[in-house]
Short mmCIF file of C-alpha atoms in Angstrom, two decimals:
data_model
loop_
_atom_site.label_atom_id
_atom_site.label_comp_id
_atom_site.label_asym_id
_atom_site.label_seq_id
_atom_site.Cartn_x
_atom_site.Cartn_y
_atom_site.Cartn_z
CA MET A 164 48.15 142.53 81.75
CA THR A 165 45.92 140.92 84.36
CA ASP A 166 47.30 139.24 87.50
CA ARG A 167 46.52 135.85 86.02
CA GLY A 168 48.33 136.80 82.82
CA GLU A 169 51.40 137.88 84.79
CA TYR A 170 51.31 134.68 86.79
CA LEU A 171 51.17 132.54 83.68
CA ALA A 172 53.94 134.57 82.03
CA ALA A 173 56.16 134.08 85.11
CA ARG A 174 55.45 130.33 85.18
CA LEU A 175 56.14 129.99 81.48
CA GLY A 176 59.27 132.09 81.86
CA GLY A 177 60.48 129.80 84.64
CA LEU A 178 59.69 126.72 82.61
CA ALA A 179 61.49 128.15 79.58
CA THR A 180 64.48 129.00 81.78
CA ALA A 181 64.60 125.47 83.14
CA LEU A 182 64.26 123.96 79.68
CA GLY A 183 66.94 126.31 78.39
CA ALA A 184 69.24 125.33 81.24
CA ALA A 185 68.59 121.63 80.61
CA PHE A 186 69.31 122.12 76.92
CA LEU A 187 72.53 123.98 77.67
CA ILE A 188 73.68 121.31 80.11
CA ALA A 189 72.85 118.57 77.61
CA TRP A 190 74.80 120.47 74.98
CA VAL A 191 77.82 121.44 77.08
CA GLN A 192 78.24 118.45 79.40
CA PRO A 193 79.23 115.79 76.80
CA GLN A 194 81.85 118.13 75.34
CA LEU A 195 83.19 118.90 78.79
CA ALA A 196 83.16 115.24 79.75
CA GLU A 197 85.02 114.39 76.53
CA HIS A 198 87.69 116.99 77.23
CA TYR A 199 87.89 115.83 80.81
CA ALA A 200 88.30 112.21 79.75
CA GLU A 201 91.09 113.15 77.36
CA ALA A 202 93.14 114.60 80.18
CA HIS A 203 95.28 111.92 81.81
CA ASP A 204 97.72 112.28 84.62
CA THR A 205 101.04 110.76 83.78
CA ASP A 206 103.25 111.98 86.63
CA ASP A 207 102.83 112.86 90.24
CA THR A 208 104.23 115.77 92.10
CA TYR A 209 104.77 115.67 95.81
CA ASN A 210 102.76 118.54 97.23
CA LEU A 211 104.18 118.78 100.71
CA PRO A 212 107.41 120.27 102.00
CA SER A 213 109.79 118.15 104.06
CA ALA A 214 108.39 116.28 107.05
CA GLU A 215 110.00 118.78 109.46
CA LEU A 216 108.48 121.74 107.66
CA THR A 217 105.11 120.05 107.47
CA GLU A 218 105.23 119.63 111.24
CA LEU A 219 105.74 123.39 111.53
CA LEU A 220 103.01 124.11 109.00
CA SER A 221 100.53 122.08 111.02
CA LEU A 222 100.54 124.93 113.59
CA GLY A 223 100.26 122.34 116.32
CA TYR A 224 97.32 120.49 114.76
CA ARG A 225 99.60 117.57 114.05
CA ASP A 226 97.04 114.76 114.47
CA ALA A 227 94.43 116.58 112.38
CA LEU A 228 96.90 117.17 109.56
CA ALA A 229 98.12 113.58 109.79
CA ASP A 230 94.51 112.35 109.46
CA PHE A 231 93.95 114.64 106.50
CA ILE A 232 97.10 113.54 104.67
CA TYR A 233 96.37 109.89 105.37
CA ALA A 234 92.82 110.25 103.98
CA HIS A 235 94.34 111.90 100.91
CA VAL A 236 96.74 108.97 100.54
CA LEU A 237 93.88 106.44 100.61
CA VAL A 238 91.91 108.32 97.95
CA SER A 239 95.00 108.89 95.80
CA TYR A 240 95.97 105.24 96.13
CA GLY A 241 92.57 104.19 94.78
CA LEU A 242 92.70 106.77 91.98
CA HIS A 243 96.15 105.62 90.92
CA PHE A 244 94.85 102.07 90.91
CA GLN A 245 91.92 103.04 88.72
CA GLU A 246 94.22 104.89 86.36
CA LYS A 247 96.65 101.93 86.44
CA ARG A 248 99.47 104.21 87.49
CA ARG A 249 102.15 103.89 90.07
CA PHE A 250 101.59 106.04 93.18
CA GLU A 251 105.09 107.39 93.28
CA HIS A 252 105.08 109.43 96.46
CA VAL A 253 103.06 107.21 98.80
CA GLY A 254 106.17 106.53 100.91
CA ASP A 255 106.88 110.26 101.27
CA TYR A 256 103.31 110.94 102.42
CA LEU A 257 103.42 108.09 104.92
CA ARG A 258 106.76 109.25 106.32
CA THR A 259 105.25 112.71 106.79
CA VAL A 260 102.21 111.21 108.54
CA ALA A 261 104.56 109.22 110.79
CA ALA A 262 106.53 112.39 111.61
CA LEU A 263 103.32 114.27 112.43
CA ALA A 264 101.65 111.55 114.48
CA PRO A 265 104.12 108.79 115.44
CA GLN A 266 101.51 106.98 117.55
CA PHE A 267 99.00 106.74 114.68
CA ALA A 268 99.14 102.99 114.03
CA THR A 269 96.98 102.62 110.92
CA PRO A 270 99.42 104.13 108.39
CA TYR A 271 102.16 101.76 109.57
CA LEU A 272 99.76 98.81 109.33
CA TYR A 273 98.80 99.73 105.77
CA ALA A 274 102.29 100.79 104.65
CA ASP A 275 103.23 97.45 103.11
CA THR A 276 99.97 97.24 101.17
CA LEU A 277 100.08 100.85 99.96
CA LEU A 278 103.70 100.60 98.89
CA THR A 279 103.95 97.13 97.42
CA LEU A 280 100.45 96.33 96.13
CA GLN A 281 100.16 98.89 93.35
CA ALA A 282 98.67 98.86 89.87
CA ALA A 283 102.17 99.01 88.40
CA PRO A 284 104.65 96.31 89.40
CA SER A 285 106.35 97.16 92.66
CA GLU A 286 110.09 97.62 92.82
CA GLU A 287 112.70 96.67 95.40
CA ARG A 288 112.80 100.25 96.70
CA ASP A 289 109.08 99.90 97.59
CA TYR A 290 109.91 96.93 99.79
CA ASP A 291 112.76 98.91 101.35
CA ALA A 292 110.40 101.81 102.04
CA ALA A 293 107.73 99.51 103.49
CA ARG A 294 110.27 97.85 105.78
CA GLU A 295 111.58 101.24 106.90
CA LEU A 296 108.06 102.41 107.79
CA LEU A 297 107.16 99.18 109.57
CA LEU A 298 110.34 99.36 111.64
CA LEU A 299 109.56 103.00 112.42
CA GLY A 300 106.14 101.84 113.61
CA THR A 301 107.57 99.13 115.85
CA GLN A 302 109.84 101.73 117.45
CA ALA A 303 106.96 104.17 117.95
CA LEU A 304 104.54 101.49 119.18
CA PRO A 305 106.66 98.86 120.93
CA TYR A 306 103.66 97.08 122.48
CA ASN A 307 101.35 96.99 119.46
CA GLN A 308 101.32 93.29 118.76
CA GLU A 309 99.40 93.56 115.51
CA LEU A 310 102.02 95.91 114.13
CA TRP A 311 104.86 93.59 115.18
CA LEU A 312 103.06 90.69 113.54
CA VAL A 313 102.48 92.56 110.29
CA ALA A 314 106.08 93.78 110.25
CA GLY A 315 107.43 90.29 110.96
CA GLN A 316 105.22 88.63 108.34
CA PHE A 317 106.15 91.18 105.72
CA ILE A 318 109.88 91.29 106.38
CA ALA A 319 110.27 87.55 106.89
CA TYR A 320 107.96 86.15 104.23
CA VAL A 321 106.47 88.57 101.72
CA ALA A 322 109.45 90.77 100.91
CA PRO A 323 112.46 88.41 100.60
CA PRO A 324 111.40 86.72 97.33
CA ARG A 325 111.23 90.21 95.76
CA LEU A 326 114.78 91.15 96.74
CA ALA A 327 117.62 90.68 94.29
CA ALA A 328 120.57 89.95 96.56
CA PRO A 329 120.49 86.56 98.33
CA ALA A 330 122.41 88.01 101.29
CA LYS A 331 119.79 90.71 101.70
CA GLN A 332 117.03 88.09 101.49
CA GLU A 333 118.60 86.08 104.28
CA ALA A 334 119.17 89.18 106.41
CA TRP A 335 115.51 90.19 106.04
CA LYS A 336 114.28 86.70 106.88
CA LEU A 337 116.34 86.72 110.04
CA GLU A 338 115.20 90.21 110.97
CA GLY A 339 111.58 89.24 110.29
CA ALA A 340 111.96 86.13 112.42
CA LYS A 341 113.20 88.20 115.34
CA ILE A 342 110.28 90.60 114.92
CA LEU A 343 107.83 87.68 114.86
CA GLY A 344 109.56 86.35 117.96
CA ARG A 345 108.95 89.68 119.65
CA ALA A 346 105.28 89.49 118.60
CA CYS A 347 105.11 86.11 120.34
CA GLU A 348 106.21 87.73 123.57
CA LEU A 349 103.44 90.31 123.38
CA ALA A 350 100.69 87.95 124.46
CA THR A 351 97.21 88.86 123.27
CA ALA A 352 93.97 87.08 122.52
CA ASN A 353 95.20 86.38 118.98
CA ARG A 354 94.71 82.63 118.66
CA ASN A 355 97.17 82.46 115.78
CA ILE A 356 100.13 83.42 117.86
CA PRO A 357 101.38 79.83 118.36
CA TYR A 358 101.80 79.49 114.59
CA HIS A 359 103.69 82.74 114.41
CA CYS A 360 106.00 81.51 117.15
CA VAL A 361 106.66 78.25 115.31
CA ALA A 362 107.15 80.14 112.03
CA ALA A 363 109.67 82.45 113.70
CA ALA A 364 111.41 79.43 115.19
CA ASN A 365 111.48 77.82 111.72
CA LEU A 366 113.19 80.86 110.26
CA LEU A 367 115.72 81.14 113.06
CA ASN A 368 116.47 77.44 112.80
CA ARG A 369 117.02 77.69 109.04
CA ALA A 370 119.34 80.64 109.60
CA GLY A 371 121.32 78.60 112.14
CA GLN A 372 120.58 81.14 114.88
CA ARG A 373 120.60 78.67 117.76
CA GLU A 374 121.04 81.21 120.55
CA ALA A 375 118.36 83.49 119.15
CA LEU A 376 116.08 80.46 118.74
CA ILE A 377 116.57 79.39 122.37
CA GLN A 378 116.09 82.93 123.60
CA MET A 379 112.93 83.42 121.55
CA LEU A 380 111.37 80.13 122.63
CA THR A 381 112.22 80.47 126.30
CA ARG A 382 110.98 84.05 126.44
CA THR A 383 107.80 82.98 124.68
CA LEU A 384 107.36 80.20 127.23
CA ALA A 385 108.07 82.58 130.07
CA VAL A 386 105.44 85.15 129.14
CA ASN A 387 102.70 82.89 127.73
CA ASP A 388 100.59 80.65 129.92
CA ASP A 389 98.47 79.50 127.01
CA GLU A 390 98.60 75.70 126.92
CA GLU A 391 98.81 75.47 123.14
CA ILE A 392 101.70 77.91 122.98
CA GLN A 393 103.50 76.07 125.79
CA LYS A 394 103.02 72.73 124.03
CA LEU A 395 104.18 73.99 120.64
CA ALA A 396 107.13 75.93 121.99
CA LEU A 397 108.33 73.03 124.13
CA ALA A 398 108.01 70.63 121.21
CA THR A 399 109.99 73.04 119.01
CA LEU A 400 112.60 73.48 121.69
CA GLY A 401 112.97 69.72 122.01
CA THR A 402 113.15 69.15 118.24
CA TRP A 403 115.56 71.84 117.19
CA VAL A 404 117.51 72.77 120.26
CA GLY A 405 117.69 69.48 122.11
CA GLU A 406 115.93 67.35 124.69
CA ARG A 407 118.42 68.46 127.36
CA GLU A 408 117.70 72.15 126.91
CA ARG A 409 113.99 71.47 126.87
CA ASP A 410 114.18 69.47 130.08
CA GLN A 411 116.30 72.19 131.68
CA TYR A 412 113.75 74.78 130.73
CA GLN A 413 110.87 72.66 132.02
CA ALA A 414 112.67 72.10 135.35
CA ARG A 415 113.28 75.84 135.71
CA ALA A 416 109.67 76.64 134.86
CA ALA A 417 108.55 74.05 137.42
CA ALA A 418 110.80 75.66 140.06
CA LEU A 419 109.27 79.05 139.35
CA ARG A 420 105.75 77.58 139.54
CA GLU A 421 106.63 75.97 142.86
CA ARG A 422 107.93 79.29 144.18
CA TRP A 423 104.75 80.97 142.95
CA GLN A 424 102.57 78.41 144.74
CA GLN A 425 104.59 78.77 147.95
CA ASP A 426 104.66 82.57 147.97
CA LEU A 427 101.54 84.07 146.49
CA PRO A 428 99.39 81.41 144.80
CA TRP A 429 96.36 83.69 144.53
CA ILE A 430 97.97 86.27 142.24
CA SER A 431 98.61 85.99 138.52
CA LYS A 432 101.96 85.10 137.05
CA GLU A 433 102.31 88.63 135.64
CA GLU A 434 101.73 90.09 139.10
CA LEU A 435 104.23 87.69 140.60
CA LEU A 436 106.84 88.64 138.00
CA LEU A 437 106.18 92.30 138.74
CA LEU A 438 106.49 91.90 142.52
CA GLY A 439 109.65 89.79 142.52
CA PRO A 440 110.45 86.81 144.73
CA LYS A 441 109.38 86.89 148.37
CA ALA A 442 112.21 87.64 150.79
CA ASP A 443 112.25 87.47 154.57
CA ALA A 444 112.79 91.18 155.42
CA GLU A 445 113.86 90.58 159.05
CA ARG A 446 116.34 87.93 158.14
CA CYS A 447 117.69 89.72 155.12
CA VAL A 448 117.99 93.24 156.62
CA GLY A 449 121.21 95.07 155.72
CA SER A 450 123.01 95.67 152.50
CA ARG A 451 124.12 92.76 150.41
CA SER A 452 125.47 95.00 147.69
CA GLY A 453 128.28 93.32 145.82
CA ALA A 454 127.73 89.98 147.54
CA LEU A 455 127.93 86.94 145.32
CA ILE A 456 124.61 85.23 144.74
CA GLN A 457 124.64 81.83 146.38
CA PRO A 458 122.49 78.86 145.40
CA GLY A 459 119.22 78.91 147.30
CA ASP A 460 119.88 82.38 148.76
CA PRO A 461 116.67 83.32 150.66
CA CYS A 462 117.27 87.07 150.33
CA LEU A 463 116.84 87.47 146.60
CA THR A 464 114.52 90.31 145.65
CA THR A 465 114.61 90.23 141.85
CA TRP A 466 113.79 87.44 139.43
CA SER A 467 117.07 87.87 137.60
CA ASP A 468 118.90 87.21 140.90
CA TRP A 469 116.59 84.25 141.50
CA SER A 470 117.42 82.97 138.01
CA GLU A 471 121.16 83.28 138.69
CA SER A 472 120.76 81.54 142.01
CA TYR A 473 118.77 78.75 140.37
CA ARG A 474 121.45 78.28 137.71
CA ALA A 475 124.16 78.12 140.37
CA ALA A 476 122.14 75.53 142.29
CA VAL A 477 121.59 73.21 139.33
CA LYS A 478 125.04 73.63 137.79
CA PRO A 479 126.56 70.19 137.35
CA MET B 46 66.79 141.96 96.06
CA ARG B 47 66.28 142.17 92.30
CA PRO B 48 65.03 138.87 90.87
CA LEU B 49 67.22 137.22 88.27
CA SER B 50 66.24 137.82 84.67
CA PRO B 51 65.47 134.69 82.60
CA LEU B 52 68.79 135.06 80.78
CA GLU B 53 70.74 135.31 84.05
CA SER B 54 68.87 132.29 85.39
CA VAL B 55 69.74 130.26 82.31
CA ALA B 56 73.40 131.25 82.59
CA LEU B 57 73.51 130.45 86.31
CA LEU B 58 71.80 127.09 85.92
CA SER B 59 74.03 126.20 82.99
CA VAL B 60 77.21 126.98 84.86
CA ALA B 61 76.01 125.27 88.03
CA GLY B 62 74.78 122.27 86.06
CA SER B 63 78.07 121.96 84.19
CA VAL B 64 80.06 122.20 87.41
CA LEU B 65 77.84 119.56 89.01
CA ALA B 66 78.13 117.37 85.92
CA VAL B 67 81.88 117.28 86.42
CA ALA B 68 82.01 117.40 90.20
CA VAL B 69 79.52 114.64 91.02
CA PRO B 70 81.17 111.88 88.94
CA THR B 71 84.55 112.98 90.24
CA PHE B 72 83.30 112.79 93.82
CA VAL B 73 81.79 109.34 93.21
CA LYS B 74 85.03 108.21 91.57
CA GLN B 75 87.05 109.43 94.53
CA LEU B 76 84.62 107.79 96.93
CA HIS B 77 85.01 104.46 95.15
CA ALA B 78 88.77 105.00 94.95
CA SER B 79 89.00 105.49 98.70
CA ARG B 80 87.38 102.07 99.16
CA LEU B 81 89.93 100.18 97.11
CA SER B 82 92.23 99.88 100.07
CA GLU B 83 89.73 97.50 101.71
CA PRO B 84 90.14 94.54 99.31
CA LEU B 85 93.82 95.19 98.73
CA ASP B 86 94.76 95.33 102.37
CA GLY B 87 92.43 92.41 103.12
CA LEU B 88 94.17 90.25 100.52
CA ALA B 89 97.61 91.37 101.68
CA ARG B 90 96.78 90.26 105.22
CA LEU B 91 95.31 86.96 104.03
CA GLY B 92 98.43 86.30 101.98
CA GLN B 93 100.80 87.10 104.81
CA ARG B 94 98.95 84.99 107.36
CA ALA B 95 98.62 82.07 104.95
CA LEU B 96 102.39 82.13 104.45
CA VAL B 97 103.07 82.05 108.17
CA LEU B 98 100.65 79.17 108.67
CA ALA B 99 102.22 77.26 105.79
CA ASP B 100 105.69 77.63 107.24
CA ALA B 101 104.53 76.35 110.61
CA LYS B 102 102.81 73.21 109.27
CA PRO B 103 103.60 70.18 107.12
CA ILE B 104 103.02 70.77 103.41
CA LYS B 105 100.05 68.38 103.31
CA SER B 106 98.13 70.74 105.57
CA ALA B 107 100.01 73.94 104.75
CA PHE B 108 97.02 76.15 104.02
CA PRO B 109 93.70 76.00 105.86
CA PRO B 110 90.71 74.43 104.05
CA SER B 111 88.74 76.40 101.46
CA VAL B 112 85.96 78.68 102.57
CA GLY B 113 83.38 80.28 100.27
CA LEU B 114 82.44 83.91 99.86
CA THR B 115 81.98 85.61 103.18
CA PRO B 116 79.49 87.19 103.47
CA ALA B 117 77.73 84.90 101.00
CA GLU B 118 76.18 87.85 99.14
CA VAL B 119 78.53 90.48 97.72
CA PRO B 120 77.33 93.86 99.08
CA ALA B 121 75.63 95.66 96.20
CA GLY B 122 76.42 99.36 96.22
CA HIS B 123 76.36 99.73 99.98
CA SER B 124 78.34 98.67 102.97
CA VAL B 125 77.22 95.82 105.19
CA GLU B 126 77.76 95.04 108.84
CA ASP B 127 78.04 91.33 109.37
CA PRO B 128 75.86 89.48 111.87
CA GLU B 129 77.54 87.64 114.71
CA GLY B 130 79.24 84.44 113.56
CA THR B 131 79.79 85.48 109.94
CA TRP B 132 83.55 85.05 110.22
CA ASP B 133 83.50 82.06 112.59
CA ASP B 134 84.51 79.51 109.96
CA PRO B 135 87.65 77.69 111.19
CA THR B 136 89.55 78.88 108.12
CA TRP B 137 88.87 82.55 108.82
CA ARG B 138 89.79 81.95 112.42
CA ALA B 139 92.99 80.18 111.43
CA LEU B 140 93.82 83.11 109.16
CA ASP B 141 92.79 85.52 111.91
CA PHE B 142 90.67 87.35 109.35
CA ARG B 143 87.39 89.12 109.99
CA MET B 144 85.62 92.35 109.13
CA ASP B 145 84.67 94.06 112.32
CA ARG B 146 83.29 97.18 110.65
CA ALA B 147 80.89 97.90 107.82
CA HIS B 148 82.53 96.80 104.56
CA TYR B 149 81.95 96.69 100.79
CA TYR B 150 83.74 93.53 99.73
CA ALA B 151 83.22 89.80 100.24
CA PHE B 152 86.21 87.49 100.62
CA ALA B 153 86.88 83.86 99.76
CA PHE B 154 89.83 81.55 100.35
CA GLU B 155 90.60 78.40 98.37
CA SER B 156 93.39 75.97 99.07
CA ASP B 157 94.79 72.86 97.46
CA ASN B 158 97.35 71.02 99.59
CA LYS B 159 99.25 68.20 97.92
CA THR B 160 102.30 66.25 99.03
CA GLN B 161 104.85 68.28 97.07
CA VAL B 162 103.12 71.60 96.58
CA ALA B 163 100.39 73.52 98.36
CA HIS B 164 98.55 76.37 96.73
CA PHE B 165 96.07 79.01 97.84
CA THR B 166 93.93 81.64 96.16
CA ALA B 167 92.36 84.49 98.10
CA ARG B 168 89.68 86.59 96.40
CA ALA B 169 87.86 89.81 97.16
CA LEU B 170 84.67 90.63 95.26
CA GLY B 171 82.95 94.00 95.31
CA ASP B 172 80.11 95.78 93.59
CA LEU B 173 80.53 99.42 94.58
CA ASP B 174 78.00 100.78 92.09
CA GLY B 175 75.45 98.04 92.67
CA ASP B 176 75.13 97.10 88.97
CA GLY B 177 75.46 93.38 89.58
CA LEU B 178 78.89 93.19 87.96
CA PHE B 179 81.72 92.44 90.34
CA SER B 180 85.21 93.80 90.55
CA THR B 181 87.50 90.95 91.47
CA PHE B 182 90.89 90.96 93.16
CA LYS B 183 92.87 87.76 93.41
CA LEU B 184 96.02 86.86 95.29
CA GLU B 185 97.70 83.49 94.92
CA GLY B 186 100.51 81.84 96.79
CA GLU B 187 102.17 78.49 97.10
CA MET B 188 104.60 76.44 99.05
CA ARG B 189 106.81 73.78 97.52
CA ALA B 190 108.54 71.04 99.45
CA GLY B 191 111.81 72.26 100.87
CA GLU B 192 111.20 75.87 99.88
CA ALA B 193 109.88 78.93 101.64
CA PRO B 194 106.26 79.88 100.86
CA VAL B 195 105.68 82.75 98.41
CA VAL B 196 102.85 84.97 97.20
CA PHE B 197 102.45 86.03 93.57
CA PRO B 198 101.55 89.47 92.25
CA LEU B 199 97.96 90.59 92.67
CA GLU B 200 95.52 90.10 89.78
CA MET B 201 92.49 92.30 89.16
CA ASP B 202 89.44 92.28 86.97
CA ARG B 203 87.10 95.27 86.58
CA GLU B 204 88.75 97.09 89.46
CA VAL B 205 87.20 100.29 88.08
CA GLU B 206 83.47 100.44 88.63
#
């Protein structure tokens, strides 16, 4: 055979191979696809050992394994949705992720969605599991305001209507209100915070938690300089707690502002609160341990002492 | 190295083709599945924030005004990054809702506040495979006079694309 003949034979052989392969694929693929489509998952198995053992199995790569498991959870969640099945073990996976990487905020933030927004109707235990994970998150990330907000919104508003026992509903609303109150204290650029503060106050007021309501509003007022928050919180304080308490708070806030302007007007309120009240070191030298705090005492070095002194001074 | 015989080539291509024929759709399915958390979490957040707003306001203005699909065009088969100002509508700001990263779904919020009952509907529309047909997720909630606000179970249409 000539070179050209060999070349043509090789080309034709290649073409025939490709055509044969295409024919085989066309013949086999529909059957395979049919078999594949017939197979349906009906149950889930949880593929990981306990959270403690998984921590050991990570061989120290805790964050990497947490990322991997969380990515698996997101894909599985979508697949279960597509198959209209309940994702039974999502809570177990998320608890394992939390054990591996407690500072990983995203799984906590998504926990309520992943547990309670499923293709199959969610059950009360899903709300319990979501609450448990959100509370775990607030413990692990005590200054993550977004997490506190999500936890408060879920526990106070979304979950209670799904709970069977009225007492449990009320307990969750109250717990959620306190969490929202805490979120109010963690000032951020979130412009919705005033509404969360008022909502938390609403819930506390409905639950008859007067002391908690006063504490939440006054702490919110103390840490937020935002005018809108101040206005809303003062109005709420006046409406639900009383004009007298509101006026007392305003007078105390004015006294603090006055002290701030006298002492260190060029620093921020946060810095002032961190430094403490100004004391005359020469005049106040020596121990005053155990001494009773007197009204207007010039030697106070902490704001809690200043607060006590102020209360003693204005006591009727 | 000995070249493959035509028969071996056919067998190899057949096996590889069959594996690909199963693996590629599975991969695409999983890829789409992983994106389902975007509309679901988005709607969950919208619902939660709407409830908080409702409880902090009179029933006549419980939920913020309606806002149309944002972005106006549902992303077709690809993710989009929104230009500056896309989520600046007062309603999105009131709901503290925005997509800061590339996303696949468009969201809308409708409200109807009356004197005795206020109602909202939040929607997420997506077109993951770019065929012009949308998957729709809908979350509704309401607040009645003298009662706490509630959200209803999620509704879906064509969630599988």
